[in-house]
Coordinates of C-alpha atoms in Angstrom, one line a residue:
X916 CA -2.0 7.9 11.6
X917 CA 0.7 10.4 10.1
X918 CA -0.1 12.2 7.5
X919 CA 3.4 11.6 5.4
X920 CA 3.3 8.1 6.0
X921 CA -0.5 8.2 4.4
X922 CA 0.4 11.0 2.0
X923 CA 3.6 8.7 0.6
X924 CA 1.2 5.5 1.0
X925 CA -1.3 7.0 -1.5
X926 CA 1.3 8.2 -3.9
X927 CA 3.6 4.8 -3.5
X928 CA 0.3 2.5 -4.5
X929 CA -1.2 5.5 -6.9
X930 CA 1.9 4.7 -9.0
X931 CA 1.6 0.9 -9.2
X932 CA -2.2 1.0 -9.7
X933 CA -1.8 3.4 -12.8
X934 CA 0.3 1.4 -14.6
X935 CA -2.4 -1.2 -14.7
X936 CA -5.3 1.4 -15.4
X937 CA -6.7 1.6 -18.8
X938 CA -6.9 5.7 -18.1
X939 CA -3.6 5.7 -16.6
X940 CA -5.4 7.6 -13.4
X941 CA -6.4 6.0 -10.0
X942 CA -7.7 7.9 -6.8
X943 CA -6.7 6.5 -4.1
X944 CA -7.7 8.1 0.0
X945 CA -7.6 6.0 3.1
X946 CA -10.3 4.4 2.4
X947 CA -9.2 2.6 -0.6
X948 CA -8.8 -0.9 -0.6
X949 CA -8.9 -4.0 -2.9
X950 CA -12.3 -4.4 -2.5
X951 CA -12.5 -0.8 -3.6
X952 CA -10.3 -0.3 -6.5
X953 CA -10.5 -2.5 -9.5
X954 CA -7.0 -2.4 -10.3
X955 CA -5.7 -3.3 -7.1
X956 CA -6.5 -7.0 -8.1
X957 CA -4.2 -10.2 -6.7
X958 CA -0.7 -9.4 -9.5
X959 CA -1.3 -5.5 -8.3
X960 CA -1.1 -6.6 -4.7
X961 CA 2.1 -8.3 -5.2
X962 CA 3.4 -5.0 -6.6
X963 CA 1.9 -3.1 -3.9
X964 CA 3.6 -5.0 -1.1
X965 CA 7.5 -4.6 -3.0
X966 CA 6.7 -1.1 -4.0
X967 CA 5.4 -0.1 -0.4
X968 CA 8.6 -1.8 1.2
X969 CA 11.1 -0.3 -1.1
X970 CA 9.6 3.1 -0.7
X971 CA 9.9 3.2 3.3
X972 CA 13.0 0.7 3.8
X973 CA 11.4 -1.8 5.3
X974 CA 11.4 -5.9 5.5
X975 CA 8.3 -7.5 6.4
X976 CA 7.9 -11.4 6.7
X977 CA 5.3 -12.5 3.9
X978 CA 2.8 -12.9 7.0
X979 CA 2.5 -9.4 7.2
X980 CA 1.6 -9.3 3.6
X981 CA -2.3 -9.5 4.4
X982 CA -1.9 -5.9 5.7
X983 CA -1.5 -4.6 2.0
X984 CA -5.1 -5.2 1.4
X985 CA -6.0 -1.4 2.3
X986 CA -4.4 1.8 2.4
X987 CA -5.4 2.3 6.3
X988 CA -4.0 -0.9 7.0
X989 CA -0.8 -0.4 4.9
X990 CA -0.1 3.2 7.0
X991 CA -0.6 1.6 10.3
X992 CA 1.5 -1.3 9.6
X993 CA 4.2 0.8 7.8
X994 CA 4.1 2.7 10.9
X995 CA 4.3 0.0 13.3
X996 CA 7.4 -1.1 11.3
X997 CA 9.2 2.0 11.5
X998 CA 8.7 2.4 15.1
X999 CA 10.3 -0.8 15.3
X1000 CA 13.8 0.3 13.4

């Protein structure tokens, strides 16, 4: 796992699940997932997914969406995409 690709991750879904958050602060690692983090509920994950692909350029197929549901998962996916352009 690279460290920018987890590093832009975190800060890419820390952004999205502030919005939502009554203190307007989340802590997200790579542990964080939606069974983790209250705001990262079923709307969040929607923004999640867009956010995430705008941020590194990339065009999944809505199958691939179930790989949004943690941060881990989002790197190594994001990864695996980018390897792939």
């Amino acid at each position: 796992m690279q460290q920018d690709t987890l590093e832009k991750t975190i800060a890419v879904v820390t952004e999205i699940l502030c919005q939502k958050s009554k203190s307007g602060a989340v802590i997200l690692d790579v542990e964080s997932s939606m069974d983790t983090v209250a705001e990262w509920d079923s709307l969040s994950f929607v923004n999640v997914f867009l956010a995430v692909n705008a941020a590194f350029g990339i065009d999944p197929d809505m199958d691939d969406a179930m790989e949004y549901r943690s941060i881990a998962s989002i790197v190594d996916f994001v990864e695996s995409e980018l390897k792939g352009i």
